[in-house]
Short mmCIF file of C-alpha atoms in Angstrom, two decimals:
data_model
loop_
_atom_site.label_atom_id
_atom_site.label_comp_id
_atom_site.label_asym_id
_atom_site.label_seq_id
_atom_site.Cartn_x
_atom_site.Cartn_y
_atom_site.Cartn_z
CA UNK A 1 28.90 -3.46 42.56
CA UNK A 2 25.91 -2.74 40.49
CA UNK A 3 25.65 -0.13 37.81
CA UNK A 4 22.32 1.31 36.89
CA UNK A 5 21.83 2.49 33.36
CA UNK A 6 19.16 4.90 32.40
CA UNK A 7 17.93 4.90 28.90
CA UNK A 8 16.89 7.11 26.07
CA UNK A 9 15.46 6.98 22.61
CA UNK A 10 17.24 9.09 20.13
CA UNK A 11 15.51 10.64 17.22
CA UNK A 12 14.59 14.26 16.97
CA UNK A 13 11.24 14.49 15.27
CA UNK A 14 9.80 17.86 14.44
CA UNK A 15 6.35 18.88 13.43
CA UNK A 16 6.17 22.18 11.64
CA UNK A 17 3.24 24.13 12.96
CA UNK A 18 2.47 26.09 9.83
CA UNK A 19 2.57 23.23 7.34
CA UNK A 20 1.27 19.84 8.36
CA UNK A 21 4.54 18.12 7.53
CA UNK A 22 6.42 16.03 10.04
CA UNK A 23 10.03 15.31 9.44
CA UNK A 24 13.06 13.97 11.17
CA UNK A 25 15.39 16.85 12.01
CA UNK A 26 18.19 14.64 13.12
CA UNK A 27 18.82 10.92 13.36
CA UNK A 28 21.77 11.08 15.65
CA UNK A 29 21.02 13.58 18.33
CA UNK A 30 22.37 12.76 21.75
CA UNK A 31 19.73 12.96 24.43
CA UNK A 32 22.03 11.91 27.23
CA UNK A 33 23.48 15.13 28.57
CA UNK A 34 26.30 15.46 31.05
CA UNK A 35 25.48 17.77 33.94
CA UNK A 36 28.54 16.93 35.97
CA UNK A 37 31.54 14.59 35.89
CA UNK A 38 29.63 11.52 36.97
CA UNK A 39 26.03 12.67 36.62
CA UNK A 40 24.08 12.44 33.36
CA UNK A 41 20.58 13.37 32.37
CA UNK A 42 18.25 11.84 29.76
CA UNK A 43 15.82 14.30 28.29
CA UNK A 44 12.35 13.81 26.86
CA UNK A 45 9.53 16.04 25.73
CA UNK A 46 10.22 19.39 24.15
CA UNK A 47 13.93 19.26 23.46
CA UNK A 48 14.18 23.03 23.41
CA UNK A 49 12.78 23.19 26.94
CA UNK A 50 14.91 20.28 28.07
CA UNK A 51 18.10 21.80 26.73
CA UNK A 52 17.35 25.14 28.34
CA UNK A 53 16.67 23.49 31.68
CA UNK A 54 19.76 21.28 31.60
CA UNK A 55 21.95 24.24 30.70
CA UNK A 56 20.66 26.12 33.72
CA UNK A 57 21.02 23.04 35.92
CA UNK A 58 24.58 22.43 34.76
CA UNK A 59 25.62 25.92 35.75
CA UNK A 60 23.80 25.68 39.11
CA UNK A 61 25.51 22.39 39.86
CA UNK A 62 28.97 23.55 38.97
CA UNK A 63 28.56 26.53 41.30
CA UNK A 64 27.17 24.26 44.01
CA UNK A 65 30.09 21.90 43.70
CA UNK A 66 32.58 24.77 44.02
CA UNK A 67 30.80 25.99 47.15
CA UNK A 68 30.69 22.52 48.71
CA UNK A 69 34.24 21.76 47.61
CA UNK A 70 33.19 18.30 46.51
CA UNK A 71 31.32 16.70 43.61
CA UNK A 72 27.54 17.13 43.89
CA UNK A 73 25.28 14.29 44.96
CA UNK A 74 23.08 12.75 42.28
CA UNK A 75 20.03 13.74 44.29
CA UNK A 76 21.27 17.33 44.29
CA UNK A 77 21.37 17.29 40.50
CA UNK A 78 17.91 15.78 40.33
CA UNK A 79 16.61 18.33 42.83
CA UNK A 80 17.95 21.23 40.80
CA UNK A 81 16.09 19.92 37.76
CA UNK A 82 12.99 19.34 39.84
CA UNK A 83 12.95 22.91 41.17
CA UNK A 84 13.20 24.29 37.66
CA UNK A 85 10.46 22.00 36.36
CA UNK A 86 8.11 22.56 39.27
CA UNK A 87 8.48 26.33 39.46
CA UNK A 88 7.95 26.68 35.70
CA UNK A 89 5.48 23.90 35.18
CA UNK A 90 3.05 26.01 33.17
CA UNK A 91 5.58 26.88 30.50
CA UNK A 92 7.71 23.75 30.34
CA UNK A 93 7.10 20.41 28.65
CA UNK A 94 10.12 18.36 29.59
CA UNK A 95 10.87 15.29 31.68
CA UNK A 96 14.23 13.96 32.84
CA UNK A 97 15.92 10.83 34.04
CA UNK A 98 18.95 11.70 36.15
CA UNK A 99 21.50 9.01 36.83
CA UNK A 100 24.96 8.98 38.22
CA UNK A 101 27.37 7.93 40.88
CA UNK A 102 28.32 9.71 44.08
CA UNK A 103 30.39 8.79 47.09
CA UNK A 104 27.52 8.85 49.55
CA UNK A 105 25.00 6.43 47.99
CA UNK A 106 26.79 4.96 44.99
CA UNK A 107 24.84 4.53 41.76
CA UNK A 108 21.37 6.07 41.71
CA UNK A 109 18.55 6.81 39.27
CA UNK A 110 15.99 9.60 39.72
CA UNK A 111 13.01 10.58 37.64
CA UNK A 112 11.73 14.13 37.32
CA UNK A 113 8.40 13.97 35.55
CA UNK A 114 6.48 16.65 33.65
CA UNK A 115 4.88 18.48 36.58
CA UNK A 116 8.00 18.39 38.69
CA UNK A 117 7.64 15.22 40.77
CA UNK A 118 10.94 13.69 41.89
CA UNK A 119 11.23 10.03 42.76
CA UNK A 120 14.01 7.51 43.06
CA UNK A 121 13.71 4.21 41.21
CA UNK A 122 16.08 1.37 40.50
CA UNK A 123 15.02 1.21 36.89
CA UNK A 124 12.99 3.66 34.88
CA UNK A 125 11.94 4.42 31.32
CA UNK A 126 10.57 7.55 29.67
CA UNK A 127 9.66 9.22 26.41
CA UNK A 128 7.09 8.36 23.77
CA UNK A 129 8.57 4.96 23.03
CA UNK A 130 8.58 3.92 26.67
CA UNK A 131 4.93 2.83 26.70
CA UNK A 132 5.78 -0.11 24.46
CA UNK A 133 8.41 -1.50 26.76
CA UNK A 134 6.78 -1.28 30.19
CA UNK A 135 5.81 -4.93 29.97
CA UNK A 136 9.28 -5.99 28.81
CA UNK A 137 11.08 -4.00 31.50
CA UNK A 138 8.75 -5.22 34.26
CA UNK A 139 9.30 -8.80 33.17
CA UNK A 140 13.02 -8.74 32.47
CA UNK A 141 14.46 -6.45 35.11
CA UNK A 142 15.97 -8.07 38.16
CA UNK A 143 17.95 -6.31 40.87
CA UNK A 144 21.76 -6.66 41.05
CA UNK A 145 22.53 -7.36 37.42
CA UNK A 146 26.11 -7.20 36.22
CA UNK A 147 27.29 -4.42 33.96
CA UNK A 148 27.11 -6.57 30.83
CA UNK A 149 23.61 -7.82 31.69
CA UNK A 150 22.49 -4.27 32.32
CA UNK A 151 23.87 -3.02 29.03
CA UNK A 152 22.25 -5.87 27.14
CA UNK A 153 18.95 -5.28 28.93
CA UNK A 154 18.99 -1.57 28.09
CA UNK A 155 19.95 -2.16 24.47
CA UNK A 156 17.23 -4.78 24.02
CA UNK A 157 14.58 -2.60 25.60
CA UNK A 158 15.51 0.38 23.46
CA UNK A 159 15.62 -1.74 20.31
CA UNK A 160 12.12 -3.07 21.03
CA UNK A 161 10.79 0.44 21.61
CA UNK A 162 12.42 1.75 18.46
CA UNK A 163 10.81 -1.09 16.56
CA UNK A 164 7.34 0.02 17.56
CA UNK A 165 7.50 3.80 18.06
CA UNK A 166 7.54 5.73 14.81
CA UNK A 167 9.21 8.77 16.36
CA UNK A 168 12.03 6.85 17.97
CA UNK A 169 14.97 5.48 16.06
CA UNK A 170 18.38 6.27 14.70
CA UNK A 171 21.16 5.34 17.10
CA UNK A 172 21.24 4.26 20.70
CA UNK A 173 23.38 6.26 23.11
CA UNK A 174 24.34 4.44 26.28
CA UNK A 175 26.35 5.97 29.07
CA UNK A 176 27.80 3.68 31.73
CA UNK A 177 28.68 5.51 34.94
CA UNK A 178 30.65 3.81 37.68
CA UNK A 179 32.87 4.83 40.56
CA UNK A 180 35.81 4.72 38.19
CA UNK A 181 34.38 6.97 35.53
CA UNK A 182 32.14 7.30 32.53
CA UNK A 183 31.96 5.36 29.30
CA UNK A 184 29.88 6.37 26.29
CA UNK A 185 28.68 3.51 24.08
CA UNK A 186 26.97 4.20 20.76
CA UNK A 187 25.05 1.42 19.05
CA UNK A 188 24.06 2.26 15.47
CA UNK A 189 20.68 1.09 14.20
CA UNK A 190 21.98 -1.77 12.11
CA UNK A 191 23.88 -3.29 15.03
CA UNK A 192 20.86 -3.44 17.31
CA UNK A 193 19.46 -6.79 18.45
CA UNK A 194 16.76 -8.12 16.13
CA UNK A 195 13.63 -9.93 17.09
CA UNK A 196 11.66 -12.61 15.34
CA UNK A 197 9.61 -10.52 12.98
CA UNK A 198 12.40 -8.39 11.57
CA UNK B 1 6.82 27.47 22.93
CA UNK B 2 4.02 29.18 24.81
CA UNK B 3 1.68 28.66 21.87
CA UNK B 4 2.23 24.94 21.76
CA UNK B 5 2.15 24.63 25.54
CA UNK B 6 -1.38 26.02 25.66
CA UNK B 7 -2.56 23.65 22.93
CA UNK B 8 -1.40 20.58 24.76
CA UNK B 9 -3.27 19.10 27.68
CA UNK B 10 -1.53 19.59 31.00
CA UNK B 11 -0.17 16.23 32.09
CA UNK B 12 -0.22 16.44 35.83
CA UNK B 13 -0.14 13.54 38.14
CA UNK B 14 -2.97 14.18 40.57
CA UNK B 15 -3.66 12.52 43.85
CA UNK B 16 -7.27 13.76 43.95
CA UNK B 17 -9.40 15.95 41.72
CA UNK B 18 -11.02 19.20 42.78
CA UNK B 19 -14.56 17.92 42.87
CA UNK B 20 -14.58 14.51 44.50
CA UNK B 21 -18.01 15.11 46.02
CA UNK B 22 -19.90 14.40 42.80
CA UNK B 23 -18.61 11.22 41.12
CA UNK B 24 -18.29 11.67 37.40
CA UNK B 25 -18.86 8.05 36.51
CA UNK B 26 -22.58 8.69 36.49
CA UNK B 27 -22.18 10.54 33.23
CA UNK B 28 -19.38 8.49 31.66
CA UNK B 29 -19.81 5.88 28.98
CA UNK B 30 -19.14 2.28 29.86
CA UNK B 31 -15.90 1.16 28.30
CA UNK B 32 -13.92 -2.03 28.24
CA UNK B 33 -10.61 -0.14 28.27
CA UNK B 34 -8.78 -3.33 28.22
CA UNK B 35 -6.04 -5.70 27.33
CA UNK B 36 -6.83 -8.49 24.90
CA UNK B 37 -4.54 -10.93 23.15
CA UNK B 38 -4.70 -13.86 20.76
CA UNK B 39 -1.99 -16.25 19.56
CA UNK B 40 -2.03 -18.92 16.85
CA UNK B 41 -0.39 -22.29 17.35
CA UNK B 42 -0.26 -25.37 15.19
CA UNK B 43 -3.73 -26.86 15.63
CA UNK B 44 -5.54 -23.99 17.28
CA UNK B 45 -5.52 -20.60 18.95
CA UNK B 46 -5.26 -19.18 22.44
CA UNK B 47 -7.32 -16.12 23.24
CA UNK B 48 -7.18 -14.08 26.43
CA UNK B 49 -8.47 -10.93 28.11
CA UNK B 50 -8.54 -9.09 31.43
CA UNK B 51 -11.84 -8.60 33.26
CA UNK B 52 -12.26 -4.90 33.99
CA UNK B 53 -15.12 -2.73 32.70
CA UNK B 54 -14.99 0.93 33.67
CA UNK B 55 -17.33 3.90 33.66
CA UNK B 56 -14.86 6.71 34.10
CA UNK B 57 -12.93 5.95 37.28
CA UNK B 58 -15.44 3.43 38.60
CA UNK B 59 -15.02 -0.25 37.84
CA UNK B 60 -18.51 -1.25 36.78
CA UNK B 61 -17.64 -4.92 36.48
CA UNK B 62 -14.43 -6.44 37.83
CA UNK B 63 -15.14 -9.96 36.57
CA UNK B 64 -16.26 -9.21 33.00
CA UNK B 65 -16.14 -11.93 30.39
CA UNK B 66 -14.74 -10.27 27.31
CA UNK B 67 -14.32 -13.54 25.43
CA UNK B 68 -17.52 -13.88 23.49
CA UNK B 69 -18.64 -16.98 21.64
CA UNK B 70 -19.50 -16.31 18.04
CA UNK B 71 -19.72 -19.92 16.96
CA UNK B 72 -18.66 -23.36 18.25
CA UNK B 73 -15.02 -22.88 17.29
CA UNK B 74 -14.90 -19.10 16.86
CA UNK B 75 -14.51 -16.59 19.68
CA UNK B 76 -13.87 -12.88 19.74
CA UNK B 77 -12.30 -10.66 22.37
CA UNK B 78 -13.70 -7.15 22.69
CA UNK B 79 -12.18 -3.77 23.50
CA UNK B 80 -13.52 -0.22 23.31
CA UNK B 81 -17.10 0.71 24.03
CA UNK B 82 -18.85 -2.15 25.83
CA UNK B 83 -22.20 -1.37 24.22
CA UNK B 84 -20.82 -1.14 20.69
CA UNK B 85 -18.85 -4.36 20.90
CA UNK B 86 -21.70 -6.33 22.47
CA UNK B 87 -24.08 -5.12 19.78
CA UNK B 88 -21.70 -5.97 16.95
CA UNK B 89 -20.91 -9.39 18.40
CA UNK B 90 -24.63 -10.21 18.63
CA UNK B 91 -25.23 -9.21 15.05
CA UNK B 92 -22.25 -11.20 13.80
CA UNK B 93 -23.24 -14.31 15.81
CA UNK B 94 -26.66 -14.18 14.24
CA UNK B 95 -25.33 -13.70 10.72
CA UNK B 96 -22.74 -16.44 11.14
CA UNK B 97 -25.24 -18.89 12.66
CA UNK B 98 -27.55 -18.38 9.71
CA UNK B 99 -24.71 -18.74 7.22
CA UNK B 100 -23.51 -21.94 8.88
CA UNK B 101 -26.97 -23.52 8.63
CA UNK B 102 -27.17 -22.60 4.97
CA UNK B 103 -23.76 -24.17 4.34
CA UNK B 104 -24.47 -27.16 6.56
CA UNK B 105 -20.94 -27.06 7.90
CA UNK B 106 -18.78 -25.11 10.37
CA UNK B 107 -18.15 -21.52 9.26
CA UNK B 108 -14.65 -20.29 8.48
CA UNK B 109 -12.86 -17.96 10.91
CA UNK B 110 -12.14 -15.69 7.98
CA UNK B 111 -15.86 -15.40 7.34
CA UNK B 112 -16.52 -14.36 10.92
CA UNK B 113 -13.69 -11.83 10.76
CA UNK B 114 -15.09 -10.39 7.54
CA UNK B 115 -18.53 -10.02 9.07
CA UNK B 116 -16.97 -8.06 11.94
CA UNK B 117 -15.04 -5.95 9.51
CA UNK B 118 -18.12 -5.22 7.42
CA UNK B 119 -20.00 -3.80 10.42
CA UNK B 120 -16.98 -2.02 11.92
CA UNK B 121 -16.04 -0.39 8.64
CA UNK B 122 -19.53 0.62 7.51
CA UNK B 123 -20.27 2.29 10.83
CA UNK B 124 -16.74 3.38 11.60
CA UNK B 125 -17.77 6.98 12.34
CA UNK B 126 -20.25 5.96 15.04
CA UNK B 127 -18.49 2.98 16.58
CA UNK B 128 -15.60 2.60 18.93
CA UNK B 129 -14.71 -1.06 18.76
CA UNK B 130 -11.42 -2.95 18.57
CA UNK B 131 -11.95 -6.69 18.18
CA UNK B 132 -9.76 -9.77 17.89
CA UNK B 133 -11.41 -12.73 16.15
CA UNK B 134 -9.83 -16.11 16.79
CA UNK B 135 -10.83 -19.68 16.12
CA UNK B 136 -10.25 -22.93 14.36
CA UNK B 137 -11.58 -24.22 11.07
CA UNK B 138 -10.81 -27.21 8.89
CA UNK B 139 -9.37 -25.24 6.02
CA UNK B 140 -6.65 -23.17 7.66
CA UNK B 141 -6.46 -24.45 11.23
CA UNK B 142 -5.95 -21.91 13.99
CA UNK B 143 -6.27 -18.29 12.88
CA UNK B 144 -6.21 -14.87 14.53
CA UNK B 145 -7.70 -11.85 12.80
CA UNK B 146 -7.39 -8.28 14.05
CA UNK B 147 -10.23 -5.78 13.41
CA UNK B 148 -9.06 -2.54 15.05
CA UNK B 149 -10.91 0.78 15.32
CA UNK B 150 -11.61 2.00 11.82
CA UNK B 151 -12.52 -1.38 10.41
CA UNK B 152 -9.31 -2.77 8.96
CA UNK B 153 -8.91 -6.54 8.73
CA UNK B 154 -5.58 -8.28 8.97
CA UNK B 155 -4.52 -11.79 9.91
CA UNK B 156 -1.61 -12.00 12.36
CA UNK B 157 0.03 -14.93 14.12
CA UNK B 158 -0.13 -12.96 17.35
CA UNK B 159 -2.21 -9.88 18.09
CA UNK B 160 -2.86 -7.62 21.06
CA UNK B 161 -5.48 -4.95 21.52
CA UNK B 162 -7.04 -2.50 23.93
CA UNK B 163 -5.62 0.32 25.99
CA UNK B 164 -3.23 -1.94 27.85
CA UNK B 165 -1.73 -3.37 24.70
CA UNK B 166 0.78 -0.55 24.18
CA UNK B 167 2.66 -1.65 27.30
CA UNK B 168 3.26 -5.17 26.08
CA UNK B 169 4.41 -4.70 22.48
CA UNK B 170 8.02 -4.89 23.60
CA UNK B 171 7.39 -7.99 25.70
CA UNK B 172 5.51 -9.66 22.88
CA UNK B 173 8.11 -8.82 20.24
CA UNK B 174 10.87 -10.31 22.35
CA UNK B 175 9.06 -13.40 23.66
CA UNK B 176 6.96 -14.64 20.77
CA UNK B 177 8.47 -16.87 18.15
CA UNK B 178 6.75 -19.02 15.56
CA UNK B 179 6.28 -22.68 16.46
CA UNK B 180 5.14 -22.39 20.08
CA UNK B 181 2.86 -25.12 21.40
CA UNK B 182 -0.45 -24.66 23.19
CA UNK B 183 0.94 -24.47 26.71
CA UNK B 184 3.66 -22.04 25.75
CA UNK B 185 1.02 -19.86 24.09
CA UNK B 186 -1.11 -19.95 27.23
CA UNK B 187 1.88 -18.96 29.34
CA UNK B 188 2.87 -16.17 26.99
CA UNK B 189 -0.68 -14.80 26.94
CA UNK B 190 -1.10 -15.00 30.71
CA UNK B 191 2.25 -13.29 31.36
CA UNK B 192 1.65 -10.55 28.81
CA UNK B 193 -1.84 -9.83 30.14
CA UNK B 194 -0.55 -9.75 33.73
CA UNK B 195 2.14 -7.22 32.79
CA UNK B 196 -0.36 -5.00 31.00
CA UNK B 197 -2.88 -5.22 33.85
CA UNK B 198 -0.16 -4.08 36.22
CA UNK B 199 0.49 -0.90 34.26
CA UNK B 200 -2.83 0.03 32.64
CA UNK B 201 -5.44 1.55 34.94
CA UNK B 202 -8.24 0.42 32.67
CA UNK B 203 -7.18 -3.23 32.78
CA UNK B 204 -7.26 -5.56 35.75
CA UNK B 205 -9.18 -8.16 37.67
CA UNK B 206 -8.75 -11.76 36.58
CA UNK B 207 -7.30 -13.26 33.42
CA UNK B 208 -9.71 -15.19 31.25
CA UNK B 209 -8.18 -17.61 28.76
CA UNK B 210 -9.64 -19.88 26.13
CA UNK B 211 -7.92 -22.33 23.85
CA UNK B 212 -9.77 -23.36 20.70
CA UNK B 213 -8.89 -26.35 18.56
CA UNK B 214 -10.60 -29.06 16.52
CA UNK B 215 -11.51 -30.87 19.74
CA UNK B 216 -13.35 -27.94 21.24
CA UNK B 217 -12.99 -24.94 23.50
CA UNK B 218 -11.23 -25.07 26.88
CA UNK B 219 -11.85 -22.09 29.11
CA UNK B 220 -9.92 -21.17 32.21
CA UNK B 221 -9.66 -18.31 34.67
CA UNK B 222 -6.58 -17.13 36.55
CA UNK B 223 -7.68 -15.53 39.80
CA UNK B 224 -5.79 -12.96 41.89
CA UNK B 225 -3.24 -15.18 43.57
CA UNK B 226 -2.72 -17.23 40.43
CA UNK B 227 -1.72 -14.26 38.27
CA UNK B 228 1.87 -14.41 37.00
CA UNK B 229 4.07 -12.19 39.13
CA UNK B 230 7.24 -10.33 38.25
CA UNK B 231 9.86 -8.74 40.45
CA UNK B 232 8.58 -5.42 41.71
CA UNK B 233 10.76 -2.38 41.98
#
């Protein structure tokens, strides 16, 4: 049984528009948001927009699951986000990675990009730091990894991105979602894997 | 939020643009949006590049040679504006050739890198050139110098450049370690370039590699079916 992790970089970096000062608002913000029992969402872009959208999606989904009398499908969660992003594309600046487990298709990962495109992928990365790890992810990912391999792969990839992207850093939040439930793993910066030049 | 939204460009993934009838590459500058890489090993250097030159969305040359000879044991790999980098490389080759005759011995890689830096820094407002200088000399062996846009000069054991380089920082950080031999360097460079070419629209074509040591320069090309492949998803 394979588990697919989706990933996030976790530092909230704010640029004040009136002064030209950039500062780190928070080093420990959690960008992996729960939208249902076994469905989580990673947010990127404007965090204000992303939080507003996920709040709306969470309430939509909980209503939907009451109506259907069963937990929502992961694709339903992703679709709800996609509708919101697509219909409001002019005002919003937020992208999402939705991942979770449902009874119909098992573990799944979906990406909703900036303009509201929805696609399913087996592994995906996003956010400003993601550009630095495309090569690493393409090279190192192989289908049907075990849970431990997957966790190590995600942690390594995030550590590499945090090493290069100046607006990513702080702590790594990992959420492992399986049929049995959800586990939240936090890896603080000093416990991250190190590479040769550090 | 509305204020910032209007200041940012709209990132939309488009299948086709509104006006496909008139190609815009006729008015675009020629660029070697690119991926270039150079690695030092004990006894020499490996230098590599992709082969795509673009004017806008059109690939003007799909088999470009971006590895330019500056001197017998000194090569440079070019990224940015094709015209700017060719012009600078010509000037530096001339200056270095003259200097080498005066000295009556092979020029130092550091000298070549400094000549690049001098031109790139003096004319930094007009130029768009990111260059990696790599070679071998008797004093310090294999060396790689990075002269990015703006005209800085720094020596690094391994350097990447060009638009495709952002995608392979993670791969490079995790796979490079000091003490690799020539073949491992060639493999690392070929793999990294292949990964970048897969993701960057401005990089592609074939991989050109050169290894430079005391004994000379060995050039090779990896064609389409010989490119390193990774599992697709």
